PDB file of C-alpha atoms in Angstrom:
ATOM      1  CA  UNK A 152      60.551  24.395  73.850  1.00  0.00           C
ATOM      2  CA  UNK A 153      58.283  21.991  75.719  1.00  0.00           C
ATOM      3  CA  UNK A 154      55.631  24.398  75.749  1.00  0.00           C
ATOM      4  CA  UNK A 155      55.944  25.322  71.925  1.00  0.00           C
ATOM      5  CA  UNK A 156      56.115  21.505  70.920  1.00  0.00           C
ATOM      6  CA  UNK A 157      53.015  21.327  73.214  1.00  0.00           C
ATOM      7  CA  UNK A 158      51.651  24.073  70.888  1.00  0.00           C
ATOM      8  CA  UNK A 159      52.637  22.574  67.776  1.00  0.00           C
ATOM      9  CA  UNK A 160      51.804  19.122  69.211  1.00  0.00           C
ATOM     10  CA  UNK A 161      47.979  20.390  69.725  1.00  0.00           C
ATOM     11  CA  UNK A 162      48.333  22.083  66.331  1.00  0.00           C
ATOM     12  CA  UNK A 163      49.708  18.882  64.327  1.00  0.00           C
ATOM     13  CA  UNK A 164      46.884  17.527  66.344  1.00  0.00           C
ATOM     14  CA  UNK A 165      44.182  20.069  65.171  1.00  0.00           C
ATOM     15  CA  UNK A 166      44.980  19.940  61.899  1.00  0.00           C
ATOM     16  CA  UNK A 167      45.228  15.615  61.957  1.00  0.00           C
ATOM     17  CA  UNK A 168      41.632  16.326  63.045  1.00  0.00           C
ATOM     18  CA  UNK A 169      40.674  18.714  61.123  1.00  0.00           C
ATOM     19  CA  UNK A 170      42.140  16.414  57.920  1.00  0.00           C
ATOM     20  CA  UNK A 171      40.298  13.803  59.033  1.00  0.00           C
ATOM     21  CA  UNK A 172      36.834  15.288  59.030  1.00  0.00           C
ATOM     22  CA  UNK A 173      37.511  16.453  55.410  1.00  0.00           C
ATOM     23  CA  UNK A 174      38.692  13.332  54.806  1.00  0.00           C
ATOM     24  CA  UNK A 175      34.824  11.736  56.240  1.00  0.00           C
ATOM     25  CA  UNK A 176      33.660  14.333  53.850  1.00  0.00           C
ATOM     26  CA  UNK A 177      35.336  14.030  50.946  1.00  0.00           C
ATOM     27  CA  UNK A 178      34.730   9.836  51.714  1.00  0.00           C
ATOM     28  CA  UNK A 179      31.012  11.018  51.938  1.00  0.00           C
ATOM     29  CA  UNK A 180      30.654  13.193  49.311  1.00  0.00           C
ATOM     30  CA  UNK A 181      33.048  11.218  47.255  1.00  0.00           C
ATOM     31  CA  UNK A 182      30.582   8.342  47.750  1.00  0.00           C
ATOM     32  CA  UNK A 183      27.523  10.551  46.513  1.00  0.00           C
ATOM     33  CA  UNK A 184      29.629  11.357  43.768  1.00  0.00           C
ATOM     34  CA  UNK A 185      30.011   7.561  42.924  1.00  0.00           C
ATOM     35  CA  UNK A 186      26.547   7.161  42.993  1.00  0.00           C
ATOM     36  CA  UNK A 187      25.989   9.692  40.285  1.00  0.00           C
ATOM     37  CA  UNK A 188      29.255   8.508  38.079  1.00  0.00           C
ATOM     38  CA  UNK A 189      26.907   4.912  38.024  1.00  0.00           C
ATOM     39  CA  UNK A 190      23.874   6.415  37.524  1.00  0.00           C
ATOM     40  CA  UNK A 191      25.242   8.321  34.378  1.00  0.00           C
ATOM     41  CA  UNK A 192      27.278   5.032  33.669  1.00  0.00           C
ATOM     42  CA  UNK A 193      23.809   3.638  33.184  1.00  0.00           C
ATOM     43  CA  UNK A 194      21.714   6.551  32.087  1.00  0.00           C
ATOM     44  CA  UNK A 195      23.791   7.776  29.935  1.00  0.00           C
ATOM     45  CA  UNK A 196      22.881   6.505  26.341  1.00  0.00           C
ATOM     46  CA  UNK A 197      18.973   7.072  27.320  1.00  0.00           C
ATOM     47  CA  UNK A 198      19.789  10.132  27.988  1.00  0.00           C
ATOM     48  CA  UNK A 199      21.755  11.386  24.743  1.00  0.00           C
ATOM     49  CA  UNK A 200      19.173   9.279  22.870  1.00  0.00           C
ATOM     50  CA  UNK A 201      15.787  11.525  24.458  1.00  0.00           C
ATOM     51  CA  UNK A 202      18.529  14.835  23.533  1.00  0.00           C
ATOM     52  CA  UNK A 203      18.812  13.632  19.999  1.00  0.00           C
ATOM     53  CA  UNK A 204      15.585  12.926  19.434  1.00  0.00           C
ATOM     54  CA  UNK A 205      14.132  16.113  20.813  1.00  0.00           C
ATOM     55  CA  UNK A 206      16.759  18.281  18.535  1.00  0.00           C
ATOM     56  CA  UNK A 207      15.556  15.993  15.860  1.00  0.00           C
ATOM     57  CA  UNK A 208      11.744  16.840  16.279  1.00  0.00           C
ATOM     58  CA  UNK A 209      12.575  20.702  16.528  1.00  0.00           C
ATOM     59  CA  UNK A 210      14.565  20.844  13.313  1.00  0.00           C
ATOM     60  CA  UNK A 211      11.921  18.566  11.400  1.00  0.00           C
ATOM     61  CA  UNK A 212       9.539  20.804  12.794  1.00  0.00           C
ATOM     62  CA  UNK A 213      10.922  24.284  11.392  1.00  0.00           C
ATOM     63  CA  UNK A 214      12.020  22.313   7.767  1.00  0.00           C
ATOM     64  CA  UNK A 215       8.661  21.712   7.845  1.00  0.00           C
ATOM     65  CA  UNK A 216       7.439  25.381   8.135  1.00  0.00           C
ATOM     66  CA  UNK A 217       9.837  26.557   5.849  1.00  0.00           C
ATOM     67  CA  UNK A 218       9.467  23.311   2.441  1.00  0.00           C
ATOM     68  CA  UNK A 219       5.747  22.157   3.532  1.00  0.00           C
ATOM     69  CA  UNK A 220       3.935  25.162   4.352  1.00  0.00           C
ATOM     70  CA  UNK A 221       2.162  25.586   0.990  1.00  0.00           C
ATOM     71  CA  UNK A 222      -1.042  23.793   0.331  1.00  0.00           C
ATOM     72  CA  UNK A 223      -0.861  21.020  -2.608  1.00  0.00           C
ATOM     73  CA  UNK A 224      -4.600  20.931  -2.565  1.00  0.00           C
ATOM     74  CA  UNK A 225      -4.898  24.355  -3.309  1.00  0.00           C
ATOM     75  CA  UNK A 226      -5.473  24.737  -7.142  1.00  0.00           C
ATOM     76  CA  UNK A 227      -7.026  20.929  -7.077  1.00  0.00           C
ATOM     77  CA  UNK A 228      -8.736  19.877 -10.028  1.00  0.00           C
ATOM     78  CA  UNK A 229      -8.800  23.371 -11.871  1.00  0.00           C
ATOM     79  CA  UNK A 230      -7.385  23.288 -15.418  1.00  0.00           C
ATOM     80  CA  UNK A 231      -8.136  19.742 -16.043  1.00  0.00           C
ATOM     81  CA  UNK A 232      -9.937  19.052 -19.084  1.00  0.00           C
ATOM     82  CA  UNK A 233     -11.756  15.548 -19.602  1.00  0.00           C
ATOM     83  CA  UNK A 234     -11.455  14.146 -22.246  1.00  0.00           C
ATOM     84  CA  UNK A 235     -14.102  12.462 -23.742  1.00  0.00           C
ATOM     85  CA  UNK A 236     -13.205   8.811 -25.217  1.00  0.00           C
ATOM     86  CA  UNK A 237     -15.034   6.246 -27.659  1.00  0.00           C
ATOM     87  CA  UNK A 238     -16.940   3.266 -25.542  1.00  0.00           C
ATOM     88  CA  UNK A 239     -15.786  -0.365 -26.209  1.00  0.00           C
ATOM     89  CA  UNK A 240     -18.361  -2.233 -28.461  1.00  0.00           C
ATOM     90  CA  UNK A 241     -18.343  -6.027 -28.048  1.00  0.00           C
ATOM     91  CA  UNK A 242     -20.137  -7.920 -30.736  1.00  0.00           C
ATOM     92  CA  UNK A 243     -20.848 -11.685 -30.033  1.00  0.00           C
ATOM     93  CA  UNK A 244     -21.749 -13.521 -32.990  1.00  0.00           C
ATOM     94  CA  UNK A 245     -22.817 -17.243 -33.378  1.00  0.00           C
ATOM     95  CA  UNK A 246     -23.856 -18.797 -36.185  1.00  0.00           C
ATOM     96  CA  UNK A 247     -24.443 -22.779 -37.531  1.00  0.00           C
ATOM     97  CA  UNK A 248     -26.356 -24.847 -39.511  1.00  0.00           C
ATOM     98  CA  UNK A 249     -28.710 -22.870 -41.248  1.00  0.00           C
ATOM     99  CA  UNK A 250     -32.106 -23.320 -39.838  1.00  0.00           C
ATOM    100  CA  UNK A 251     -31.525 -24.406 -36.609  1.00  0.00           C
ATOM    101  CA  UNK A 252     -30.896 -22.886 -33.065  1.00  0.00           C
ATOM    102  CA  UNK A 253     -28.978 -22.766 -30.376  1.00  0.00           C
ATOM    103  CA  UNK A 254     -28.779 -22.460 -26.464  1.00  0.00           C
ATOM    104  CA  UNK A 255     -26.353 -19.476 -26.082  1.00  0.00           C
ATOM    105  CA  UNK A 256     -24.634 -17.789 -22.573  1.00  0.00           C
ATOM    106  CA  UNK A 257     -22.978 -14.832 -22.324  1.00  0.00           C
ATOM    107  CA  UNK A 258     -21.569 -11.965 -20.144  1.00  0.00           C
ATOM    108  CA  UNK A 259     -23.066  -8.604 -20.401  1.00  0.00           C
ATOM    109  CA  UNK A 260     -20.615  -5.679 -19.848  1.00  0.00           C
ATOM    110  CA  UNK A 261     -20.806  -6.054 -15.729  1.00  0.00           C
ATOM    111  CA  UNK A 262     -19.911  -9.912 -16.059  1.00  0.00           C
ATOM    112  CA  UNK A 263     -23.687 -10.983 -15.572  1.00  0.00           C
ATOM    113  CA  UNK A 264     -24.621 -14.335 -17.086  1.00  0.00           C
ATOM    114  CA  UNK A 265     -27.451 -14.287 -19.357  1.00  0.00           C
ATOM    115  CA  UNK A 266     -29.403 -17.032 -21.122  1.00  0.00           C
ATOM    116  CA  UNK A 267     -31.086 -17.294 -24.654  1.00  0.00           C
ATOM    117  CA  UNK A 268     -32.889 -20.342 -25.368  1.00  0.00           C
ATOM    118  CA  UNK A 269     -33.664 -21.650 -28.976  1.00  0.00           C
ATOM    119  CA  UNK A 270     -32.033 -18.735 -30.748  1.00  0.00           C
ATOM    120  CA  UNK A 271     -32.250 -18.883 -34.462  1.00  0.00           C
ATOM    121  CA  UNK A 272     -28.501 -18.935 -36.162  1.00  0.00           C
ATOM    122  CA  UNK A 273     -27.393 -16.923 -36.884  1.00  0.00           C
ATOM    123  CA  UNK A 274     -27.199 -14.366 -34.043  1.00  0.00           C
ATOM    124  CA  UNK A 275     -25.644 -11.421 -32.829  1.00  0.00           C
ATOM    125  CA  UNK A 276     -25.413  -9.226 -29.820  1.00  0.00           C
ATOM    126  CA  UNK A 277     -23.980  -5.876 -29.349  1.00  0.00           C
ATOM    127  CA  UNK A 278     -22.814  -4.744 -26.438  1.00  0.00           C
ATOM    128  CA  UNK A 279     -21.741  -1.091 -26.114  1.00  0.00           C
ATOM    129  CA  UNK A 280     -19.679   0.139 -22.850  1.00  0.00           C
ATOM    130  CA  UNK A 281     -17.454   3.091 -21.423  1.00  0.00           C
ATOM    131  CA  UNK A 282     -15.681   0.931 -18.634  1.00  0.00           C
ATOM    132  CA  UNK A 283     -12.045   1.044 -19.150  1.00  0.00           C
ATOM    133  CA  UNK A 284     -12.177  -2.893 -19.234  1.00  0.00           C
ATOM    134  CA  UNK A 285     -14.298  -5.524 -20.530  1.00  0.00           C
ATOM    135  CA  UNK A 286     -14.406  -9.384 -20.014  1.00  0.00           C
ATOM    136  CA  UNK A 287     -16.335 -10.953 -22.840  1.00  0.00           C
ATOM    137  CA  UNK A 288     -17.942 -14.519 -22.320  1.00  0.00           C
ATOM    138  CA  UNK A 289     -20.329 -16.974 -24.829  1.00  0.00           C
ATOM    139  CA  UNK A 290     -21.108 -20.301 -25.010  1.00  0.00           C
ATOM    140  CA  UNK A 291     -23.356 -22.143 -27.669  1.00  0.00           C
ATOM    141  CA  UNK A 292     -24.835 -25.160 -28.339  1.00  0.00           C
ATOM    142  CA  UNK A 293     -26.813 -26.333 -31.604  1.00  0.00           C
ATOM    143  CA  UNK A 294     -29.023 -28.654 -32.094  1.00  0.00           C
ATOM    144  CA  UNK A 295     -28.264 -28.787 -35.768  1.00  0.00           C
ATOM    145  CA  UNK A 296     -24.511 -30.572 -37.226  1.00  0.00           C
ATOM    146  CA  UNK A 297     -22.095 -27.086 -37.005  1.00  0.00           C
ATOM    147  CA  UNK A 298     -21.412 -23.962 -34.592  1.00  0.00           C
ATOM    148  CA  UNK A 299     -19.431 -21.237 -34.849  1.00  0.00           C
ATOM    149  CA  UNK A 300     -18.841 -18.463 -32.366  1.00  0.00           C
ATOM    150  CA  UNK A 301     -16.974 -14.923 -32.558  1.00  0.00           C
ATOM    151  CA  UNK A 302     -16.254 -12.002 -30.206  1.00  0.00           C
ATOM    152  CA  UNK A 303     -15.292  -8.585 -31.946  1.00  0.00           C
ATOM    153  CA  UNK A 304     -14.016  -5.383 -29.699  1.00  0.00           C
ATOM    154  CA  UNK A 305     -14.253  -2.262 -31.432  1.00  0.00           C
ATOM    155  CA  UNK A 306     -14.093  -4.046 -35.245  1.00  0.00           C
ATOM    156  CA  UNK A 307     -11.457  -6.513 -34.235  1.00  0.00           C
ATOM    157  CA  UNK A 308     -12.001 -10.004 -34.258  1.00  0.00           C
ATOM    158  CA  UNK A 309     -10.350 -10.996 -31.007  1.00  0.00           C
ATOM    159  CA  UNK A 310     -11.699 -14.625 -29.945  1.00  0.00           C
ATOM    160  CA  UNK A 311     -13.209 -17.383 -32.692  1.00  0.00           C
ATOM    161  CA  UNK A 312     -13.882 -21.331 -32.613  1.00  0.00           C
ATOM    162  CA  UNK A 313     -15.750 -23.437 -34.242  1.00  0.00           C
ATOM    163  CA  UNK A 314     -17.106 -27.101 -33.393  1.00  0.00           C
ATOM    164  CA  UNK A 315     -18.986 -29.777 -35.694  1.00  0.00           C
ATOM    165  CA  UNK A 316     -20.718 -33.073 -34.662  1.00  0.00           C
ATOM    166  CA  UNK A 317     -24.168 -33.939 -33.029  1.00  0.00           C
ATOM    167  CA  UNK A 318     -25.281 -31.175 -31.001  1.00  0.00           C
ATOM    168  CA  UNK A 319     -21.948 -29.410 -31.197  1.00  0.00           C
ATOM    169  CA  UNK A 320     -20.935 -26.946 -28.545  1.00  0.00           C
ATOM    170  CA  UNK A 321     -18.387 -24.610 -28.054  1.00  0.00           C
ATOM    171  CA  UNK A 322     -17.210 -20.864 -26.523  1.00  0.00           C
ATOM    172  CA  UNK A 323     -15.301 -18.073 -27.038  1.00  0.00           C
ATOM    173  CA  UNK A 324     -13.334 -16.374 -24.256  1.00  0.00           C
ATOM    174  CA  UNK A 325     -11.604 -12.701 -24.391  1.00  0.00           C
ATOM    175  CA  UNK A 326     -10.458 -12.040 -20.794  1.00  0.00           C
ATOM    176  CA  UNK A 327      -9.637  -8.123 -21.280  1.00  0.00           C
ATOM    177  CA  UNK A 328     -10.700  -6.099 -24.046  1.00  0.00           C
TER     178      UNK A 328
END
């Protein structure tokens, strides 16, 4: 029995060796395989984010072949009729004593100041435009005892004052018409 516990002896030995170079292995592998468990620790969310993101641009791509494939520019601009629409007329008016004249400013249709000197009262300008809107500007002075301005858009009396005294001035404003 001395020689079969020598056997099993050099056996239990073997396999004590044996175990303990799987052992090293599984220690070294096991040791790789921490290294990966804290990479993906770490990497994880980065990683399910880039995923999600390319899934994301693949399905927005092929909704887009399928709901945006037709052209909206297509039929652009055929079929629409233009209608053709009255211009804006702006009358200034100023008027006074009877007899005498006045220095008078105004806006044209593009907002440019113009200048009459020694008008005689009473006065009127028309001013006939298609721009969709219209600020309207005068301002008088007499050199008689009375002045009276007016701006009319399209018939309608939309700004009026009046001012008395020595070389009375005054002005009529419509901001939009």
């Amino acid at each position: 029995m001395s020689g079969g516990s020598k056997l099993c002896g050099g056996l239990l030995q073997a396999g004590l060796v044996r175990e303990r170079r799987w052992q090293a292995v599984a220690v070294q592998t096991g040791s790789l395989a921490g290294r990966g468990s804290r990479f993906l620790k770490r990497a994880w969310i980065p990683l399910v984010l880039v995923v999600v993101l390319a899934v994301s641009a693949l399905v927005v791509s092929r909704l887009h072949k399928i709901f945006g494939s037709q052209d909206l520019n297509a039929n652009a601009g055929q079929g629409i009729e233009i209608v053709q629409f009255n211009p804006k007329v702006v009358v200034y008016e100023v008027s006074g004593t009877p007899g005498a004249t006045a220095s008078i400013n105004y806006w044209d249709a593009d907002a440019n100041t113009h200048q009459v000197d020694a008008a005689p009262l009473p006065w009127s300008l028309t001013i006939s435009t298609t721009l969709p809107s219209v600020s309207a500007n005068i301002m008088a002075q007499t050199d008689g005892s009375q002045i009276h301005c007016r701006i009319t858009v399209d018939g309608v009396v939309r700004e009026e004052k009046s001012s008395d005294g020595v070389n009375p001035q005054t002005f009529c404003l419509v901001k939009s018409a």
